[in-house]
């Protein structure tokens, strides 16, 4: 069994009457990078603050390397934290910032300077010991903040919205950079973010949160391809929705009765009754009327949106539902708005989800 | 038409500013010039001859000298106590979350709005009830009371500007709350604390209202000495004294600017550089 470095068990935190974090349980294995993903107010930041020790859970336990730290102060846990605003001490040089943690954690004085030099090399900023944080760019501050947290070799690294303060292009670069740095240190890490791309690009696994609860824990690919709730399917990527009623005719496969006809679905765990079907735009295609496809729906093209490498085609189904499909922009002839087309998709690409409010 | 109105407004505005500047500068200029007056009486302006006689008079006068020493000792020690107490009070209240915090804050800042005469009288009664009859002790009580709200105020203002994440970052890096305060919060609030101390020092050095009640026959501050002297025999020693006050103030400002930067003292530029 893989030893888990971080283990949250039924953690709940209430502010007044509302539970900011509601019965949250998950584990993080050694060296793993896990993203806490969700919209603002979903409880991800409160969860992070409880792991760091700035908030205490009302219920539940938090284990770091096997020790219950739920009641311990921040300085009694070996947790590295990178703040959203980096929180580099403005009155100290880069070296003093990095030395701060080592001094407070009792690293011998003669080891401090060499370790500063080494960690700055590891974050690819050698020789900037004497600079002030205000003399650094946003990306450099980010890496110094990482170095400051990593240099004390924490059991767990916590990164709060690490890329939200940077511009779009830098964000992409630093995403790979952060991944590489965390991999160098083989550090167990939690990344809090509201940005699905950030979570997908940085994490081995994603803990998707909504309204204080965990919606789903999965790998980035799994979360996208096998969402288990409407929220998960909606939050990650784009989706087309068709609602209907599931009735299983055989033990394995079933048919969902919808306003645009019966749609065959693959076997799954969702119970008979009201369901919502989710089809990703890139899995929905305009097909020739006689082409082979598992499911076919008649539609009328409404609008074409060029989105760079792709074209997003909006079409209206017979019952008025607007759906989008993604076509590669490779110079193929495209239907004009107002033209009737056939949309096709495979049974395997049609995700069946319990309708909102229905029991899972 | 619109241009004319605009020009009129601009002229009126400039005149007003000029008038205001003149109003605040002219008395200073008059005092400076008069302090070098060679005549032995307060004559019409401008003086006909110049000398340093009033400066000599001031330096030779042991009454003023005693007052100056008392004022300097008092202002220095009262400011020191007020800085420690005021900064700690501000930090404590900044982190506090209990009910009635606002009430305590208001009570501690109240010496800023209560008339000094009331404060002076209050401290006098309070001290005599405690059996404290020594002038210096009484003065110290009064002056700490009027200086520490300044330190508290400016410290609190600079604490608001310090992001909470600095303190939390220090804790997550293994610092205990006191260590985080000492290594991070205090250095970052430094400019606010210094500004408060400077205001406090000037307030204490300048104070008449509170001191008037608390001086005794042997312990009196410089402003009280000036007041007494002015009643007894009005001469231009006071003008000479004013000039020395001005020079001292300018010196303090220059030194502060060199040490901490005037921008920082007035509360800006805490994060800028």
mmCIF file of N, CA and C in Angstrom, chain B residues 46-129:
data_model
loop_
_atom_site.group_PDB
_atom_site.id
_atom_site.type_symbol
_atom_site.label_atom_id
_atom_site.label_comp_id
_atom_site.label_asym_id
_atom_site.label_seq_id
_atom_site.Cartn_x
_atom_site.Cartn_y
_atom_site.Cartn_z
ATOM 1 N N UNK B 46 9.631 97.200 10.213
ATOM 2 C CA UNK B 46 10.786 96.329 10.491
ATOM 3 C C UNK B 46 11.792 96.987 11.438
ATOM 4 N N UNK B 47 12.667 96.181 12.025
ATOM 5 C CA UNK B 47 13.677 96.733 12.929
ATOM 6 C C UNK B 47 14.644 97.641 12.167
ATOM 7 N N UNK B 48 15.226 98.556 12.864
ATOM 8 C CA UNK B 48 16.168 99.474 12.224
ATOM 9 C C UNK B 48 17.592 98.955 12.310
ATOM 10 N N UNK B 49 17.890 98.198 13.382
ATOM 11 C CA UNK B 49 19.234 97.619 13.528
ATOM 12 C C UNK B 49 19.115 96.166 13.957
ATOM 13 N N UNK B 50 20.182 95.409 13.643
ATOM 14 C CA UNK B 50 20.116 93.978 13.959
ATOM 15 C C UNK B 50 21.219 93.586 14.927
ATOM 16 N N UNK B 51 20.906 92.581 15.783
ATOM 17 C CA UNK B 51 21.934 92.032 16.678
ATOM 18 C C UNK B 51 21.483 90.656 17.143
ATOM 19 N N UNK B 52 22.288 89.992 17.926
ATOM 20 C CA UNK B 52 21.961 88.667 18.457
ATOM 21 C C UNK B 52 21.615 88.753 19.941
ATOM 22 N N UNK B 53 21.240 89.956 20.415
ATOM 23 C CA UNK B 53 21.086 90.140 21.862
ATOM 24 C C UNK B 53 20.019 89.235 22.479
ATOM 25 N N UNK B 54 18.926 88.981 21.723
ATOM 26 C CA UNK B 54 17.841 88.150 22.280
ATOM 27 C C UNK B 54 18.274 86.685 22.393
ATOM 28 N N UNK B 55 19.138 86.311 21.480
ATOM 29 C CA UNK B 55 19.683 84.936 21.561
ATOM 30 C C UNK B 55 20.578 84.805 22.780
ATOM 31 N N UNK B 56 21.384 85.840 22.984
ATOM 32 C CA UNK B 56 22.237 85.854 24.184
ATOM 33 C C UNK B 56 21.384 85.791 25.438
ATOM 34 N N UNK B 57 20.331 86.612 25.441
ATOM 35 C CA UNK B 57 19.431 86.681 26.578
ATOM 36 C C UNK B 57 18.843 85.298 26.885
ATOM 37 N N UNK B 58 18.393 84.637 25.804
ATOM 38 C CA UNK B 58 17.785 83.308 25.976
ATOM 39 C C UNK B 58 18.787 82.315 26.571
ATOM 40 N N UNK B 59 19.980 82.302 25.969
ATOM 41 C CA UNK B 59 20.982 81.321 26.407
ATOM 42 C C UNK B 59 21.450 81.592 27.828
ATOM 43 N N UNK B 60 21.394 82.867 28.226
ATOM 44 C CA UNK B 60 21.884 83.214 29.561
ATOM 45 C C UNK B 60 20.813 82.978 30.628
ATOM 46 N N UNK B 61 19.575 82.923 30.203
ATOM 47 C CA UNK B 61 18.465 82.854 31.157
ATOM 48 C C UNK B 61 18.306 81.434 31.697
ATOM 49 N N UNK B 62 18.532 81.240 32.980
ATOM 50 C CA UNK B 62 18.471 79.890 33.543
ATOM 51 C C UNK B 62 17.016 79.409 33.624
ATOM 52 N N UNK B 63 16.087 80.325 33.668
ATOM 53 C CA UNK B 63 14.673 79.950 33.723
ATOM 54 C C UNK B 63 14.288 79.202 32.452
ATOM 55 N N UNK B 64 14.622 79.780 31.294
ATOM 56 C CA UNK B 64 14.370 79.099 30.020
ATOM 57 C C UNK B 64 15.163 77.798 29.926
ATOM 58 N N UNK B 65 16.396 77.899 30.387
ATOM 59 C CA UNK B 65 17.277 76.727 30.314
ATOM 60 C C UNK B 65 16.673 75.540 31.061
ATOM 61 N N UNK B 66 16.194 75.812 32.287
ATOM 62 C CA UNK B 66 15.552 74.747 33.073
ATOM 63 C C UNK B 66 14.337 74.189 32.341
ATOM 64 N N UNK B 67 13.558 75.108 31.777
ATOM 65 C CA UNK B 67 12.366 74.686 31.048
ATOM 66 C C UNK B 67 12.713 73.799 29.862
ATOM 67 N N UNK B 68 13.754 74.192 29.128
ATOM 68 C CA UNK B 68 14.171 73.423 27.952
ATOM 69 C C UNK B 68 14.608 72.018 28.344
ATOM 70 N N UNK B 69 15.427 71.934 29.407
ATOM 71 C CA UNK B 69 15.896 70.622 29.859
ATOM 72 C C UNK B 69 14.708 69.755 30.264
ATOM 73 N N UNK B 70 13.814 70.329 31.061
ATOM 74 C CA UNK B 70 12.627 69.568 31.484
ATOM 75 C C UNK B 70 11.843 69.099 30.265
ATOM 76 N N UNK B 71 11.614 70.015 29.313
ATOM 77 C CA UNK B 71 10.828 69.666 28.127
ATOM 78 C C UNK B 71 11.477 68.533 27.336
ATOM 79 N N UNK B 72 12.809 68.625 27.158
ATOM 80 C CA UNK B 72 13.505 67.593 26.374
ATOM 81 C C UNK B 72 13.448 66.242 27.083
ATOM 82 N N UNK B 73 13.729 66.235 28.383
ATOM 83 C CA UNK B 73 13.692 64.980 29.147
ATOM 84 C C UNK B 73 12.288 64.396 29.106
ATOM 85 N N UNK B 74 11.311 65.288 29.347
ATOM 86 C CA UNK B 74 9.919 64.854 29.390
ATOM 87 C C UNK B 74 9.471 64.308 28.036
ATOM 88 N N UNK B 75 9.722 65.077 26.972
ATOM 89 C CA UNK B 75 9.269 64.666 25.639
ATOM 90 C C UNK B 75 9.930 63.357 25.235
ATOM 91 N N UNK B 76 11.229 63.214 25.537
ATOM 92 C CA UNK B 76 11.947 62.002 25.154
ATOM 93 C C UNK B 76 11.402 60.785 25.900
ATOM 94 N N UNK B 77 11.286 60.898 27.219
ATOM 95 C CA UNK B 77 10.856 59.709 27.962
ATOM 96 C C UNK B 77 9.374 59.415 27.753
ATOM 97 N N UNK B 78 8.556 60.463 27.682
ATOM 98 C CA UNK B 78 7.128 60.226 27.443
ATOM 99 C C UNK B 78 6.929 59.585 26.069
ATOM 100 N N UNK B 79 7.671 60.058 25.067
ATOM 101 C CA UNK B 79 7.556 59.480 23.732
ATOM 102 C C UNK B 79 7.993 58.018 23.734
ATOM 103 N N UNK B 80 9.075 57.739 24.471
ATOM 104 C CA UNK B 80 9.564 56.360 24.534
ATOM 105 C C UNK B 80 8.481 55.435 25.097
ATOM 106 N N UNK B 81 7.935 55.841 26.264
ATOM 107 C CA UNK B 81 6.888 55.008 26.886
ATOM 108 C C UNK B 81 5.678 54.917 25.953
ATOM 109 N N UNK B 82 5.280 56.051 25.395
ATOM 110 C CA UNK B 82 4.093 56.084 24.537
ATOM 111 C C UNK B 82 4.281 55.217 23.295
ATOM 112 N N UNK B 83 5.513 55.181 22.755
ATOM 113 C CA UNK B 83 5.770 54.397 21.551
ATOM 114 C C UNK B 83 5.615 52.907 21.840
ATOM 115 N N UNK B 84 6.202 52.464 22.961
ATOM 116 C CA UNK B 84 6.088 51.050 23.310
ATOM 117 C C UNK B 84 4.625 50.688 23.563
ATOM 118 N N UNK B 85 3.975 51.468 24.436
ATOM 119 C CA UNK B 85 2.591 51.159 24.812
ATOM 120 C C UNK B 85 1.656 51.298 23.604
ATOM 121 N N UNK B 86 1.819 52.396 22.863
ATOM 122 C CA UNK B 86 0.926 52.658 21.733
ATOM 123 C C UNK B 86 1.057 51.611 20.641
ATOM 124 N N UNK B 87 2.292 51.231 20.310
ATOM 125 C CA UNK B 87 2.499 50.241 19.249
ATOM 126 C C UNK B 87 1.927 48.885 19.671
ATOM 127 N N UNK B 88 2.176 48.508 20.945
ATOM 128 C CA UNK B 88 1.646 47.221 21.421
ATOM 129 C C UNK B 88 0.119 47.233 21.429
ATOM 130 N N UNK B 89 -0.458 48.349 21.878
ATOM 131 C CA UNK B 89 -1.925 48.447 21.894
ATOM 132 C C UNK B 89 -2.487 48.307 20.487
ATOM 133 N N UNK B 90 -1.845 48.981 19.538
ATOM 134 C CA UNK B 90 -2.331 48.919 18.151
ATOM 135 C C UNK B 90 -2.247 47.500 17.607
ATOM 136 N N UNK B 91 -1.117 46.826 17.878
ATOM 137 C CA UNK B 91 -0.947 45.460 17.373
ATOM 138 C C UNK B 91 -1.957 44.522 18.020
ATOM 139 N N UNK B 92 -2.114 44.665 19.333
ATOM 140 C CA UNK B 92 -3.076 43.829 20.052
ATOM 141 C C UNK B 92 -4.481 43.997 19.492
ATOM 142 N N UNK B 93 -4.880 45.250 19.310
ATOM 143 C CA UNK B 93 -6.233 45.504 18.824
ATOM 144 C C UNK B 93 -6.385 45.065 17.372
ATOM 145 N N UNK B 94 -5.296 45.141 16.606
ATOM 146 C CA UNK B 94 -5.352 44.724 15.202
ATOM 147 C C UNK B 94 -5.671 43.237 15.085
ATOM 148 N N UNK B 95 -5.100 42.445 15.987
ATOM 149 C CA UNK B 95 -5.313 40.993 15.921
ATOM 150 C C UNK B 95 -6.554 40.555 16.683
ATOM 151 N N UNK B 96 -7.092 41.458 17.527
ATOM 152 C CA UNK B 96 -8.206 41.064 18.383
ATOM 153 C C UNK B 96 -9.484 40.907 17.579
ATOM 154 N N UNK B 97 -10.354 40.008 18.052
ATOM 155 C CA UNK B 97 -11.629 39.815 17.379
ATOM 156 C C UNK B 97 -12.800 39.915 18.357
ATOM 157 N N UNK B 98 -12.493 40.187 19.643
ATOM 158 C CA UNK B 98 -13.560 40.141 20.651
ATOM 159 C C UNK B 98 -14.535 41.308 20.490
ATOM 160 N N UNK B 99 -15.707 41.155 21.118
ATOM 161 C CA UNK B 99 -16.694 42.234 21.108
ATOM 162 C C UNK B 99 -16.207 43.377 21.988
ATOM 163 N N UNK B 100 -16.597 44.582 21.661
ATOM 164 C CA UNK B 100 -16.196 45.725 22.468
ATOM 165 C C UNK B 100 -14.823 46.237 22.094
ATOM 166 N N UNK B 101 -14.249 45.679 21.035
ATOM 167 C CA UNK B 101 -12.943 46.114 20.556
ATOM 168 C C UNK B 101 -12.978 47.594 20.152
ATOM 169 N N UNK B 102 -14.079 47.955 19.466
ATOM 170 C CA UNK B 102 -14.230 49.343 19.013
ATOM 171 C C UNK B 102 -14.289 50.310 20.180
ATOM 172 N N UNK B 103 -14.933 49.854 21.260
ATOM 173 C CA UNK B 103 -15.078 50.693 22.447
ATOM 174 C C UNK B 103 -13.714 50.970 23.075
ATOM 175 N N UNK B 104 -12.918 49.912 23.195
ATOM 176 C CA UNK B 104 -11.582 50.060 23.780
ATOM 177 C C UNK B 104 -10.738 50.984 22.916
ATOM 178 N N UNK B 105 -10.842 50.778 21.602
ATOM 179 C CA UNK B 105 -10.104 51.605 20.662
ATOM 180 C C UNK B 105 -10.455 53.089 20.850
ATOM 181 N N UNK B 106 -11.759 53.346 20.923
ATOM 182 C CA UNK B 106 -12.217 54.728 21.067
ATOM 183 C C UNK B 106 -11.721 55.325 22.383
ATOM 184 N N UNK B 107 -11.787 54.526 23.446
ATOM 185 C CA UNK B 107 -11.353 55.020 24.754
ATOM 186 C C UNK B 107 -9.873 55.375 24.723
ATOM 187 N N UNK B 108 -9.071 54.497 24.088
ATOM 188 C CA UNK B 108 -7.621 54.735 24.052
ATOM 189 C C UNK B 108 -7.269 55.942 23.187
ATOM 190 N N UNK B 109 -8.093 56.206 22.175
ATOM 191 C CA UNK B 109 -7.799 57.337 21.289
ATOM 192 C C UNK B 109 -8.413 58.638 21.788
ATOM 193 N N UNK B 110 -9.249 58.543 22.841
ATOM 194 C CA UNK B 110 -10.010 59.717 23.278
ATOM 195 C C UNK B 110 -9.154 60.925 23.674
ATOM 196 N N UNK B 111 -7.918 60.753 24.198
ATOM 197 C CA UNK B 111 -7.129 61.946 24.508
ATOM 198 C C UNK B 111 -6.917 62.871 23.306
ATOM 199 N N UNK B 112 -7.083 62.319 22.087
ATOM 200 C CA UNK B 112 -6.935 63.154 20.890
ATOM 201 C C UNK B 112 -8.045 64.190 20.787
ATOM 202 N N UNK B 113 -9.232 63.862 21.305
ATOM 203 C CA UNK B 113 -10.370 64.769 21.128
ATOM 204 C C UNK B 113 -10.781 65.472 22.417
ATOM 205 N N UNK B 114 -10.367 64.925 23.554
ATOM 206 C CA UNK B 114 -10.713 65.583 24.824
ATOM 207 C C UNK B 114 -9.823 66.818 24.978
ATOM 208 N N UNK B 115 -10.395 67.971 25.363
ATOM 209 C CA UNK B 115 -9.584 69.179 25.528
ATOM 210 C C UNK B 115 -8.453 68.950 26.531
ATOM 211 N N UNK B 116 -7.290 69.487 26.190
ATOM 212 C CA UNK B 116 -6.123 69.276 27.044
ATOM 213 C C UNK B 116 -6.338 69.808 28.462
ATOM 214 N N UNK B 117 -7.122 70.865 28.566
ATOM 215 C CA UNK B 117 -7.406 71.434 29.879
ATOM 216 C C UNK B 117 -8.105 70.400 30.763
ATOM 217 N N UNK B 118 -9.049 69.689 30.162
ATOM 218 C CA UNK B 118 -9.782 68.653 30.895
ATOM 219 C C UNK B 118 -8.825 67.527 31.293
ATOM 220 N N UNK B 119 -7.971 67.129 30.337
ATOM 221 C CA UNK B 119 -7.010 66.052 30.619
ATOM 222 C C UNK B 119 -6.073 66.470 31.754
ATOM 223 N N UNK B 120 -5.558 67.693 31.651
ATOM 224 C CA UNK B 120 -4.614 68.179 32.652
ATOM 225 C C UNK B 120 -5.232 68.202 34.034
ATOM 226 N N UNK B 121 -6.424 68.732 34.107
ATOM 227 C CA UNK B 121 -7.130 68.797 35.375
ATOM 228 C C UNK B 121 -7.390 67.382 35.909
ATOM 229 N N UNK B 122 -7.814 66.495 34.997
ATOM 230 C CA UNK B 122 -8.098 65.118 35.385
ATOM 231 C C UNK B 122 -6.874 64.432 35.960
ATOM 232 N N UNK B 123 -5.757 64.564 35.264
ATOM 233 C CA UNK B 123 -4.530 63.911 35.732
ATOM 234 C C UNK B 123 -4.102 64.496 37.080
ATOM 235 N N UNK B 124 -4.270 65.809 37.237
ATOM 236 C CA UNK B 124 -3.906 66.466 38.494
ATOM 237 C C UNK B 124 -4.675 65.862 39.667
ATOM 238 N N UNK B 125 -5.999 65.755 39.504
ATOM 239 C CA UNK B 125 -6.852 65.190 40.561
ATOM 240 C C UNK B 125 -6.469 63.736 40.818
ATOM 241 N N UNK B 126 -6.315 62.980 39.701
ATOM 242 C CA UNK B 126 -5.982 61.563 39.791
ATOM 243 C C UNK B 126 -4.663 61.359 40.537
ATOM 244 N N UNK B 127 -3.656 62.187 40.173
ATOM 245 C CA UNK B 127 -2.340 62.053 40.789
ATOM 246 C C UNK B 127 -2.394 62.389 42.277
ATOM 247 N N UNK B 128 -3.141 63.420 42.622
ATOM 248 C CA UNK B 128 -3.176 63.800 44.038
ATOM 249 C C UNK B 128 -3.907 62.731 44.846
ATOM 250 N N UNK B 129 -4.911 62.088 44.237
ATOM 251 C CA UNK B 129 -5.593 60.984 44.917
ATOM 252 C C UNK B 129 -4.630 59.835 45.183
#
